[in-house]
Coordinates of C-alpha atoms in Angstrom, one line a residue:
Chain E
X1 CA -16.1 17.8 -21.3
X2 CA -14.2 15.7 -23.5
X3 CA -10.7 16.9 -24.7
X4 CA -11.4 15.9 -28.2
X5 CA -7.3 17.1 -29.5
X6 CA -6.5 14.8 -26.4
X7 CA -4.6 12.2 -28.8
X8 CA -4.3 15.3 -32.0
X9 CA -0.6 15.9 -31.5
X10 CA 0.9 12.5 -31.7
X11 CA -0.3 11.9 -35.3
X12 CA 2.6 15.0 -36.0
X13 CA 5.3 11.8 -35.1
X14 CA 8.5 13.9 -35.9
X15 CA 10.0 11.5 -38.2
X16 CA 13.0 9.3 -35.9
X17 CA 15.1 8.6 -38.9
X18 CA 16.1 11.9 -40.0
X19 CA 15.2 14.1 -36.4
X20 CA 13.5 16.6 -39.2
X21 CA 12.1 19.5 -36.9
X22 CA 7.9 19.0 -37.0
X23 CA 5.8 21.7 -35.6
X24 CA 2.3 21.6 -34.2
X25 CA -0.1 22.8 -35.6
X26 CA -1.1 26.3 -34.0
X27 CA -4.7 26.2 -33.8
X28 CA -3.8 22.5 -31.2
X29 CA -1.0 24.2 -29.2
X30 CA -3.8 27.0 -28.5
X31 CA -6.4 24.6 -27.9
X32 CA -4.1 22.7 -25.4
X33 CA -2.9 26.2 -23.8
X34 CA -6.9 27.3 -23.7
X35 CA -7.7 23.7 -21.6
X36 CA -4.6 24.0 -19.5
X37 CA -5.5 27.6 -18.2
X38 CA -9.7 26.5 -18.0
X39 CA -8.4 23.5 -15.8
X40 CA -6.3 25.8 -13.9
X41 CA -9.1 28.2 -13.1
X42 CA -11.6 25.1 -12.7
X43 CA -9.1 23.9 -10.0
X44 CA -10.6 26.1 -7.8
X45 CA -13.7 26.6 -8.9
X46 CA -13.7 22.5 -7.9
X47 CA -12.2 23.4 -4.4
X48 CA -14.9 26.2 -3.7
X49 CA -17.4 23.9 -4.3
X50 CA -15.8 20.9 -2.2
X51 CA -15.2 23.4 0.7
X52 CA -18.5 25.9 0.4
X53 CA -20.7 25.0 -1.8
X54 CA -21.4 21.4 -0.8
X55 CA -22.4 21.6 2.4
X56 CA -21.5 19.5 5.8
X57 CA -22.5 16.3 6.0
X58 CA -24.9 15.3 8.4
X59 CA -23.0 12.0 9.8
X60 CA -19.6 12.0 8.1
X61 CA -18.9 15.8 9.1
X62 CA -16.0 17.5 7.4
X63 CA -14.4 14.0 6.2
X64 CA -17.0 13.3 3.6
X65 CA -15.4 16.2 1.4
X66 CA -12.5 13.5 0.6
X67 CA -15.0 11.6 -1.6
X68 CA -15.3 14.3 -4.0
X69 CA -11.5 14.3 -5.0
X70 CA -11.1 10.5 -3.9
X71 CA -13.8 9.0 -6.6
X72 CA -12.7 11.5 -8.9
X73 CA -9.3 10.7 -9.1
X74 CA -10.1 7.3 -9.5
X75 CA -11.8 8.4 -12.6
X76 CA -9.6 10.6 -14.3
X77 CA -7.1 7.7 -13.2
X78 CA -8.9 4.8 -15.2
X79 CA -9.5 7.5 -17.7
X80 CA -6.0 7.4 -18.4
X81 CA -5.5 3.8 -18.3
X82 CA -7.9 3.1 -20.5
X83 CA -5.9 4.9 -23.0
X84 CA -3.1 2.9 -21.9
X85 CA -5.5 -0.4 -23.5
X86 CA -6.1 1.6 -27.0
X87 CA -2.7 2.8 -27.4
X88 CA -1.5 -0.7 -26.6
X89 CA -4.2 -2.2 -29.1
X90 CA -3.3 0.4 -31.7
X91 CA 0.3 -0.6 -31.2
X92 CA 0.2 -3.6 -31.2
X93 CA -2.5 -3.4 -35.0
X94 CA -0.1 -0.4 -36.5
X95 CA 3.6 -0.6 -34.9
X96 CA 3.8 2.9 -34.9
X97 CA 6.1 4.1 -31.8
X98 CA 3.5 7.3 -31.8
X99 CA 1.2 4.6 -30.0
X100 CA 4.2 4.0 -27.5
X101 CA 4.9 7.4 -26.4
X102 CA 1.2 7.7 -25.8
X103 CA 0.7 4.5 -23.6
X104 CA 3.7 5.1 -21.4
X105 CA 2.6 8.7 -21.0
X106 CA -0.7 7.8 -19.9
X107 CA 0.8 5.2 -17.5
X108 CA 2.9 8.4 -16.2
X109 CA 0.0 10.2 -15.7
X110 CA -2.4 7.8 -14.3
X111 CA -0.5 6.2 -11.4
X112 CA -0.1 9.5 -9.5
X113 CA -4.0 9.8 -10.0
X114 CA -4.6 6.6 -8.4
X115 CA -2.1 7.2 -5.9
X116 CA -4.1 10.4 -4.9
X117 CA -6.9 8.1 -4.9
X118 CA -5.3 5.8 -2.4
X119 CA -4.1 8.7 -0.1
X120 CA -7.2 10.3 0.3
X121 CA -9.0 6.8 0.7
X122 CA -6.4 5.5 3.3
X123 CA -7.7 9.3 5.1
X124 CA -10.6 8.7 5.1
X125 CA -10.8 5.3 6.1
X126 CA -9.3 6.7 9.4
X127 CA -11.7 8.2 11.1
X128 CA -14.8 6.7 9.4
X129 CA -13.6 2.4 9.4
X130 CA -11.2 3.5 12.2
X131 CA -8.0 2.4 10.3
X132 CA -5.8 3.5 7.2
X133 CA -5.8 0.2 5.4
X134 CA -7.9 -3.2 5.4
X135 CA -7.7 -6.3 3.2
X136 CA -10.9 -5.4 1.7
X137 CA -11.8 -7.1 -1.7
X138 CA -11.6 -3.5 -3.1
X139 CA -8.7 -2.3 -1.3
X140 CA -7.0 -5.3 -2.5
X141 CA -7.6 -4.5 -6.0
X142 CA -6.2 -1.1 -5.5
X143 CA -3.2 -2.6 -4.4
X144 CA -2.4 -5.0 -7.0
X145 CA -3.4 -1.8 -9.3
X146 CA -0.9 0.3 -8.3
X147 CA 2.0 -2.3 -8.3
X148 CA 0.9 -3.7 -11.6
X149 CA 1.3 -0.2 -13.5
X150 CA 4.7 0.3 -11.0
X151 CA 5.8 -2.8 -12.2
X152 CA 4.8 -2.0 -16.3
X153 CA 7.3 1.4 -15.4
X154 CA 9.7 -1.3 -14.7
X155 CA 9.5 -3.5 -17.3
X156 CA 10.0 -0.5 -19.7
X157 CA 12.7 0.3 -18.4
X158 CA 14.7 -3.1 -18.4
X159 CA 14.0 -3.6 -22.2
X160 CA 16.7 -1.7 -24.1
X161 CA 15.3 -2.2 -28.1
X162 CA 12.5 -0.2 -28.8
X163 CA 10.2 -1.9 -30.7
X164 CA 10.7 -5.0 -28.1
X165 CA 10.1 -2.9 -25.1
X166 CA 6.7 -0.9 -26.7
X167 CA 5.4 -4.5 -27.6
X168 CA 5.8 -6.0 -24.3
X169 CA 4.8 -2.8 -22.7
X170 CA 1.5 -2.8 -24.6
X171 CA 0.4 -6.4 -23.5
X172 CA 1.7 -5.4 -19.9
X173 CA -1.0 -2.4 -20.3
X174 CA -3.7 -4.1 -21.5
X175 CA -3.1 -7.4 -19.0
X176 CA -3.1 -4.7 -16.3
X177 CA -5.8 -3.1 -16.8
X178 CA -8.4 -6.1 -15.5
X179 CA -7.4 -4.8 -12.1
X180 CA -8.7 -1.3 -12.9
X181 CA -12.1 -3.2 -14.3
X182 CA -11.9 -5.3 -11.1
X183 CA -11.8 -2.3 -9.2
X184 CA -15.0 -0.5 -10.2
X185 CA -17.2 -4.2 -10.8
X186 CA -16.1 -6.0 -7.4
X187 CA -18.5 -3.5 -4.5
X188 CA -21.4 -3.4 -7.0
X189 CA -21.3 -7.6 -7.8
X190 CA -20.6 -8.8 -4.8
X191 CA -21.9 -8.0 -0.7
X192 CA -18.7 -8.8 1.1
X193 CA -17.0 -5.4 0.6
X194 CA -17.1 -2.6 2.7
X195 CA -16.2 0.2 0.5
X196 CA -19.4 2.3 -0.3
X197 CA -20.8 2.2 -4.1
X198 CA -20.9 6.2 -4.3
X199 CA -22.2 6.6 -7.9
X200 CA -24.5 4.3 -9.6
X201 CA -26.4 1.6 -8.8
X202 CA -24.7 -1.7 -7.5
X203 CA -26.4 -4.8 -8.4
X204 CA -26.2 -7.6 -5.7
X205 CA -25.2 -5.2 -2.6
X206 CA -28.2 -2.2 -2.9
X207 CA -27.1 -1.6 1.2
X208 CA -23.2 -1.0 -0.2
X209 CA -24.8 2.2 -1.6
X210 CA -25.4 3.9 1.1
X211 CA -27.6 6.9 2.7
X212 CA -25.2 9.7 0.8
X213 CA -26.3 12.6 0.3
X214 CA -24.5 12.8 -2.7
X215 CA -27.5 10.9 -4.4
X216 CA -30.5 12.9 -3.2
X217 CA -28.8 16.4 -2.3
X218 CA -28.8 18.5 -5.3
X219 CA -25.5 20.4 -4.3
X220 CA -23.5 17.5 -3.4
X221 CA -24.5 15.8 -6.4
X222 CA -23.7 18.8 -8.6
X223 CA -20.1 19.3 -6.8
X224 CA -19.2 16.0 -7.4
X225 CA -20.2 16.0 -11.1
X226 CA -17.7 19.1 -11.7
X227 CA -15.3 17.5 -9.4
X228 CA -15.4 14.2 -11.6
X229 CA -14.9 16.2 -14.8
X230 CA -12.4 18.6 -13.5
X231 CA -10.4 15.3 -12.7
X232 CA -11.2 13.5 -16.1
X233 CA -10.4 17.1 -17.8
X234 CA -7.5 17.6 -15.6
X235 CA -6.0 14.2 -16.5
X236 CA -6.3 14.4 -20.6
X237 CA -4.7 17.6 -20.5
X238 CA -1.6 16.7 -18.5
X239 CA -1.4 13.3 -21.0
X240 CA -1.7 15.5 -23.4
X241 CA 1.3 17.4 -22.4
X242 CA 2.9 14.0 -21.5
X243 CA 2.8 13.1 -24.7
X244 CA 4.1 16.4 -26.2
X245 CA 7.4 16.0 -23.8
X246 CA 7.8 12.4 -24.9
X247 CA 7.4 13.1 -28.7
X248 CA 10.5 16.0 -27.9
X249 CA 12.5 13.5 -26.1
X250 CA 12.1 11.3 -29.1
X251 CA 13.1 14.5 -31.6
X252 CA 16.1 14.5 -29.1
X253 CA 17.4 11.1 -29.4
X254 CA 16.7 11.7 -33.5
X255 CA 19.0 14.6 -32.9
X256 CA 21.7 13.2 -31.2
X257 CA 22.0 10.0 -33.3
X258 CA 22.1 12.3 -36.6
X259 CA 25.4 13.7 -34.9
X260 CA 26.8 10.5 -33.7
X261 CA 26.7 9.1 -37.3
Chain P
X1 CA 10.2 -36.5 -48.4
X2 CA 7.2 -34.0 -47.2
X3 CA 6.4 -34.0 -43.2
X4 CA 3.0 -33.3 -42.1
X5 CA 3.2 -30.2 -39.8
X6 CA 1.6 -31.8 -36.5
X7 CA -1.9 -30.9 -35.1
X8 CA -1.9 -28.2 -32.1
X9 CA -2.3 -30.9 -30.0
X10 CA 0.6 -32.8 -31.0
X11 CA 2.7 -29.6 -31.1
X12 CA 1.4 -28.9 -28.1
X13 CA 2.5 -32.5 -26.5
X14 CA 5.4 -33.1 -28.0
X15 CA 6.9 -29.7 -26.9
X16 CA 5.9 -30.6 -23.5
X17 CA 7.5 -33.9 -23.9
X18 CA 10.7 -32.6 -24.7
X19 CA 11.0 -30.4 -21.9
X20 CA 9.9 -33.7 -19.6
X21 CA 12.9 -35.5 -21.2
X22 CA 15.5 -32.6 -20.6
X23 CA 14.4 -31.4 -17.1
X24 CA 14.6 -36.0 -16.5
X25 CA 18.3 -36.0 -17.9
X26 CA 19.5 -33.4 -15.7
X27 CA 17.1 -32.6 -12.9
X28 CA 18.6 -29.4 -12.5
X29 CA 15.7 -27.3 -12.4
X30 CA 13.3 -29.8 -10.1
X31 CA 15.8 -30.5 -7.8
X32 CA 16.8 -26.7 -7.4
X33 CA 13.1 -25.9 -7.1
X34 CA 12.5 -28.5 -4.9
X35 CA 15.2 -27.7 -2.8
X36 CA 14.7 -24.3 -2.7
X37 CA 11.0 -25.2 -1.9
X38 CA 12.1 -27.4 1.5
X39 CA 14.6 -24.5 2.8
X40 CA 11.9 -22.0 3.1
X41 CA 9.9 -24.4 4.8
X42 CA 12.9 -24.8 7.3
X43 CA 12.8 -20.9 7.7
X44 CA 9.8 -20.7 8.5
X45 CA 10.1 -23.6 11.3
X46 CA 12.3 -21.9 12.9
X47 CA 11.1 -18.1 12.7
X48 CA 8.0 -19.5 14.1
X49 CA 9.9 -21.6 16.7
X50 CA 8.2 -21.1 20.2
X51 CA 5.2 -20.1 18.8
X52 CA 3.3 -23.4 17.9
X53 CA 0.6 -21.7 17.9
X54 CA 1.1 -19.6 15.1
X55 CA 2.6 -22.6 13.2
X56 CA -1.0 -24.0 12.2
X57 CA -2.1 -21.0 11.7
X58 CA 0.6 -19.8 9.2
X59 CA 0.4 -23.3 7.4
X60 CA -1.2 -21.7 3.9
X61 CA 1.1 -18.7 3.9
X62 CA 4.1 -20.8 4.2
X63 CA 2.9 -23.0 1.2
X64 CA 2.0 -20.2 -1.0
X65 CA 4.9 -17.9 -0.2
X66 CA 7.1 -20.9 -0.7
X67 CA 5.4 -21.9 -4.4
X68 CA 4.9 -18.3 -5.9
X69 CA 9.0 -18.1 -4.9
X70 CA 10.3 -21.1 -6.1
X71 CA 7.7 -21.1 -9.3
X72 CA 9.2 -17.5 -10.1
X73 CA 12.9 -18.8 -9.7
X74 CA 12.3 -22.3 -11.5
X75 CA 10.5 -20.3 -14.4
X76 CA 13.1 -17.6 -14.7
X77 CA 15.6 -19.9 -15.0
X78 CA 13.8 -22.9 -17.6
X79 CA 13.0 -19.8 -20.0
X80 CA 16.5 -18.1 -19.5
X81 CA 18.2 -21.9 -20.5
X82 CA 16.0 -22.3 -23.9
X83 CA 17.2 -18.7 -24.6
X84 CA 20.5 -18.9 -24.4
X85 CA 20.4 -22.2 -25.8
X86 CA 18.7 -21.0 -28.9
X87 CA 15.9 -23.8 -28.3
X88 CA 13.3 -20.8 -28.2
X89 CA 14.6 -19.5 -31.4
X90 CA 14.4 -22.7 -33.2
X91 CA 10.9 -23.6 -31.9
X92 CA 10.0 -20.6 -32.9
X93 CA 10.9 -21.3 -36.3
X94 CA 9.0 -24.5 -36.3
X95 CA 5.7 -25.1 -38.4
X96 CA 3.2 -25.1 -35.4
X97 CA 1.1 -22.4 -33.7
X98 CA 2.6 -19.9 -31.3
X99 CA 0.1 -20.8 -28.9
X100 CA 0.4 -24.8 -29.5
X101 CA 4.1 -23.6 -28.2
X102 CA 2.6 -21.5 -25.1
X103 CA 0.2 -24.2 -23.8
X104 CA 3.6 -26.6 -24.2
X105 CA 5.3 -24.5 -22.3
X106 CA 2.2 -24.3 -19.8
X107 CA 2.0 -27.6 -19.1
X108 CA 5.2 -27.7 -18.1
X109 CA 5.7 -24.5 -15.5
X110 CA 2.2 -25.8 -13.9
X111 CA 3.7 -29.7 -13.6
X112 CA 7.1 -28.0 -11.7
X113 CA 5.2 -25.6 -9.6
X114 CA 2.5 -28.1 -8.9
X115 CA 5.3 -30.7 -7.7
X116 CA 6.5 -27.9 -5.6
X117 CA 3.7 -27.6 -3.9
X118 CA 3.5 -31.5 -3.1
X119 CA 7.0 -31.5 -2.2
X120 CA 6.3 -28.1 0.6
X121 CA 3.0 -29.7 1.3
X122 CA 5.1 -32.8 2.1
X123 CA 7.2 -30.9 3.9
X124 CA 4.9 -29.0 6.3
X125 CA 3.0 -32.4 7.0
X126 CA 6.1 -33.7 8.7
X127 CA 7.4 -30.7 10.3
X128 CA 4.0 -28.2 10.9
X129 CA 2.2 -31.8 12.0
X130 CA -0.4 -30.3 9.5
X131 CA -3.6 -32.3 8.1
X132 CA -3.7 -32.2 4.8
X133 CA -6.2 -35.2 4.1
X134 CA -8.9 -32.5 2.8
X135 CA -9.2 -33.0 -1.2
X136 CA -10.2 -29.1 -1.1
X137 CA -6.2 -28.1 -0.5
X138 CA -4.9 -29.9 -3.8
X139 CA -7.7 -28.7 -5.1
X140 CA -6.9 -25.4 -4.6
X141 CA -3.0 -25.9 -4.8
X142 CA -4.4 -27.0 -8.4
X143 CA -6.0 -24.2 -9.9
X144 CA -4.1 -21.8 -8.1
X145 CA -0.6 -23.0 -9.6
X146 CA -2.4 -23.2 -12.9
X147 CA -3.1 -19.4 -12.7
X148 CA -0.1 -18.4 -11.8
X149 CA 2.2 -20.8 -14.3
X150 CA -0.1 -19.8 -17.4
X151 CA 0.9 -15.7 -16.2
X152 CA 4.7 -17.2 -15.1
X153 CA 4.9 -18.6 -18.5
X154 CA 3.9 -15.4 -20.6
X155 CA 5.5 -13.0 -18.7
X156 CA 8.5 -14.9 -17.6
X157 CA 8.8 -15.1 -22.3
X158 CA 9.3 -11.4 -21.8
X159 CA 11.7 -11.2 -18.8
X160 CA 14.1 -12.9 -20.8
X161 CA 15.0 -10.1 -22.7
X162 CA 15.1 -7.6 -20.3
X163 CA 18.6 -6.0 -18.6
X164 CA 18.1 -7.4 -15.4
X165 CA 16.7 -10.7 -15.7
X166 CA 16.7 -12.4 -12.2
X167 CA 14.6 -8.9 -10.6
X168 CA 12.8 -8.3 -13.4
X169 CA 10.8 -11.2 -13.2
X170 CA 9.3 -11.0 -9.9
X171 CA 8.9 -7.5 -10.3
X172 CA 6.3 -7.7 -13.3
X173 CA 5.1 -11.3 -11.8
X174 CA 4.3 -11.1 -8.0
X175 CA 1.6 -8.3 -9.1
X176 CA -0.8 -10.0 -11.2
X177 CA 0.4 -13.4 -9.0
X178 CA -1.0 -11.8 -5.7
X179 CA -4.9 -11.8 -6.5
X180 CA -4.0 -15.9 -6.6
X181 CA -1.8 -15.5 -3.6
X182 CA -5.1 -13.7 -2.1
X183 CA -7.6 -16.1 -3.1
X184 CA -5.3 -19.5 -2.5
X185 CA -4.4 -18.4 0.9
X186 CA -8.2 -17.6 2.0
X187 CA -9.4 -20.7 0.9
X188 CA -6.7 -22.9 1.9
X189 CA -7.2 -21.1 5.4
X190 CA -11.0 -22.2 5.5
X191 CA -10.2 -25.6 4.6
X192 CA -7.7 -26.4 7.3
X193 CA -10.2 -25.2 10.0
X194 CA -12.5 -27.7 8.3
X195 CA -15.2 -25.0 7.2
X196 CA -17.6 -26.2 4.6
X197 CA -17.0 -25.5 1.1
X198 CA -19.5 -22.9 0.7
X199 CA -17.0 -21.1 3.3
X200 CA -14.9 -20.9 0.7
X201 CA -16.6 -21.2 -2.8
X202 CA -15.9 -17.5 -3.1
X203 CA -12.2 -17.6 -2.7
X204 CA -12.3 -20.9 -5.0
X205 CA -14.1 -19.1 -7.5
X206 CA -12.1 -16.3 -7.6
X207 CA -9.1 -18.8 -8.5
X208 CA -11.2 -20.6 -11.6
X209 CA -12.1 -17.1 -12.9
X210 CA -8.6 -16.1 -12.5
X211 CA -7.3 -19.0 -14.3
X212 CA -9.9 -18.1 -16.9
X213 CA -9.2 -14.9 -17.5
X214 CA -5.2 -15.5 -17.3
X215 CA -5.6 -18.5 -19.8
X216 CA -7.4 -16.1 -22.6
X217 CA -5.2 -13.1 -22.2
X218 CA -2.2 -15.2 -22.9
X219 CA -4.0 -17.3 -25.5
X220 CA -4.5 -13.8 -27.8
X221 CA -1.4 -12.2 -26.1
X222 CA 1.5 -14.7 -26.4
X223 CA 2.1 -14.5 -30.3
X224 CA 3.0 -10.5 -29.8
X225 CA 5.5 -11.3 -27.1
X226 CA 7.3 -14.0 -28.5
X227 CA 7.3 -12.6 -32.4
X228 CA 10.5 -11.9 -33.9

């Protein structure tokens, strides 16, 4: 399901200069409302079918359920930070701040997806490679993932001028983002990973794809497409409401500078 | 009287020139790095003091703990100078390409970081009793400063104008520096147990496409970072 008002309300910019008030339009504050309660519900239509529907699997036992929230996340995570590249692009073409708020929200929003990725990854790795964390070609990746958008959060916040700060912020998001391309290319192009290739085929390393059911067993195929679109739903509508808080904070800061002056 | 704007190459040359001549006249920055470079060395020596064992072993994480350090310190600080200075603000105004200026600056942050590298290299060879004879470590130590100058260079352009300067840096380099860090340390480790290079064509490959990859980015990326 795409969340096609996922960038709508950011083209309302409430203008910075004079902090005018600028109202939604109310058809897109009930669209988002409609998708936030549909991704509440589908929150646990997604568990049901992790815990119920699914099924056991036959080797992994209990512990192969991670996978469906794991790869998911990831998704809904590069999702996010591929938004992070447009709005940087689009910034960097237009130099309209609108483009700004939405790359640092997305940011905001995708690094605690991948971090749920790397939770429920390091969890799963326990039992099944018998330890949380190996220097794995993809694991690495991960890692330099996570600190590379930890360290863009950083770099926003030690610029002070705005226009400065979105600018170097933009290239930060698009350099950053060959890690999250890295990330989903390196088990599929090359043999000496270890991590699984769950969906899709990988190119060089067929054996890296494994026996899982989740390619052959209609159920577990079917709960981990809802489970990957609940997490790609689930992570447009929270930018989306990212975005909203960060286009208030700017109305703020209007605000207060109009009574400073 | 009308002067001819120079070629990108010329830009690119003289600019690196210039810095040559400063850093020659005062030798502040090599001399720091350098420094800087042999004291970690000497940390190391001793933390692994007992244990020769682990000495050979630890030989390519000492050198590329010690460069990515120093490279990140000696960077911070050349870029901080010209800022302060006003140098960046006047080249800036000068008639040649934004990335004619980059590729200046390039050449420059790799030549320091590379001489730190011979200069721990150096260093480890006398004290670590290491053989370095293998043309597959400068090799490495090559391309794998390269990588990580043309990223120190870019980003180091936008640390300068941050609040916090001197943690600022490191913060938004040592990520994109470690897949280097990852690659140089692998290889470097094959070659000092004298595997063959297709032991570690992998690893050396992942340093060219690096450098690839890092040189393009900056390439279309510098002019937004250093407009204004």
């Amino acid at each position: 399901m795409a969340v096609v008002g996922g960038t709508a309300p950011i083209s309302t910019t409430p203008s910075s200069s004079t902090g005018e008030v600028v109202e939604y339009a109310q058809w897109r504050s009930r669209l988002l409302w409609y998708l936030t309660t549909c991704t509440g519900l589908g929150a646990l239509v997604m568990l049901w079918m992790v815990l119920f529907y699914a099924g056991t699997d036959a080797t992994q036992g209990h512990v192969q359920r991670i996978f469906y929230i794991h790869i998911s996340a990831y998704s809904g995570g590069s999702v996010v930070f591929f938004v992070t590249v447009l709005a940087g692009v689009m910034y960097l073409i237009t130099r309209n701040l609108k483009w700004d708020r939405l790359a640092v929200s997305s940011v905001e929003v995708g690094l605690p997806l991948m971090t749920v990725c790397l939770v429920t990854g390091a969890a799963w790795a326990r039992p099944i490679w018998n330890t949380w964390w190996t220097a794995d070609p993809r694991l690495n990746g991960m890692a330099v993932m996570w600190l590379l958008y930890a360290a863009y959060l950083t770099l926003r916040g030690a610029v002070e001028n705005p226009d400065r700060r979105a600018r170097f912020a933009a290239v930060y998001g698009i350099l950053a983002f060959i890690s999250v391309v890295y990330v989903f290319l390196i088990p599929r192009v090359r043999t000496d990973t270890m991590h699984p290739v769950v969906i899709g085929p990988s190119v060089s390393n067929p054996a890296a794809e494994g026996g899982f059911e989740v390619r052959v067993e209609d159920r577990m195929g079917a709960t981990m497409g809802v489970a990957m679109i609940w997490w790609c739903t689930a992570a447009l509508v929270l930018l989306w409401h990212r975005v909203r808080l960060e286009n208030l904070a700017e109305r703020v800061r209007a605000f207060k500078a109009r009574l400073t002056n | 009287m009308i002067v001819k704007p120079p070629s990108f190459f010329q830009a690119m040359v003289r600019i690196a020139a210039k810095d040559l001549r400063a850093e020659m006249r005062s030798r502040s920055l090599i001399s720091a790095m350098a420094l800087f470079g042999v004291l970690t060395v000497m940390i190391f020596y001793y933390t692994l003091e007992g244990r020769p064992d682990l000495r050979a072993e630890a030989l390519p994480a000492v050198l590329w703990v010690t460069v990515i350090f120093a490279g990140t310190q000696g960077l911070g600080r050349s870029l901080s100078q010209e800022h302060d200075r006003g140098t960046l603000d006047a080249l800036l105004l000068a008639p040649i390409s934004r990335s004619a200026l980059f590729f200046g600056k390039l050449i420059v942050a790799w030549l320091f970081t590379l001489t730190v590298g011979v200069i721990v290299s150096g260093t480890m060879l006398i004290l670590f009793n290491a053989n370095l004879s293998n043309l597959g470590w400068w090799l490495m130590l090559l391309i794998g400063t390269l990588g990580f100058a043309t990223m120190g260079t870019l980003l180091g352009s936008m640390a300068i104008h941050a609040r916090a300067r001197e943690t600022t840096l490191p913060i938004i380099v040592l990520p994109i520096a470690l897949p280097i860090v990852i690659g140089a340390v692998n290889a470097c480790g094959a070659i000092l147990e004298g595997k063959a290079f297709s032991e570690w064509s992998t690893w050396a490959g992942l340093l060219a496409s690096l450098d690839v990859i890092f040189l393009a980015l900056s390439f279309l990326l510098f002019d937004y970072v250093v407009e204004e």
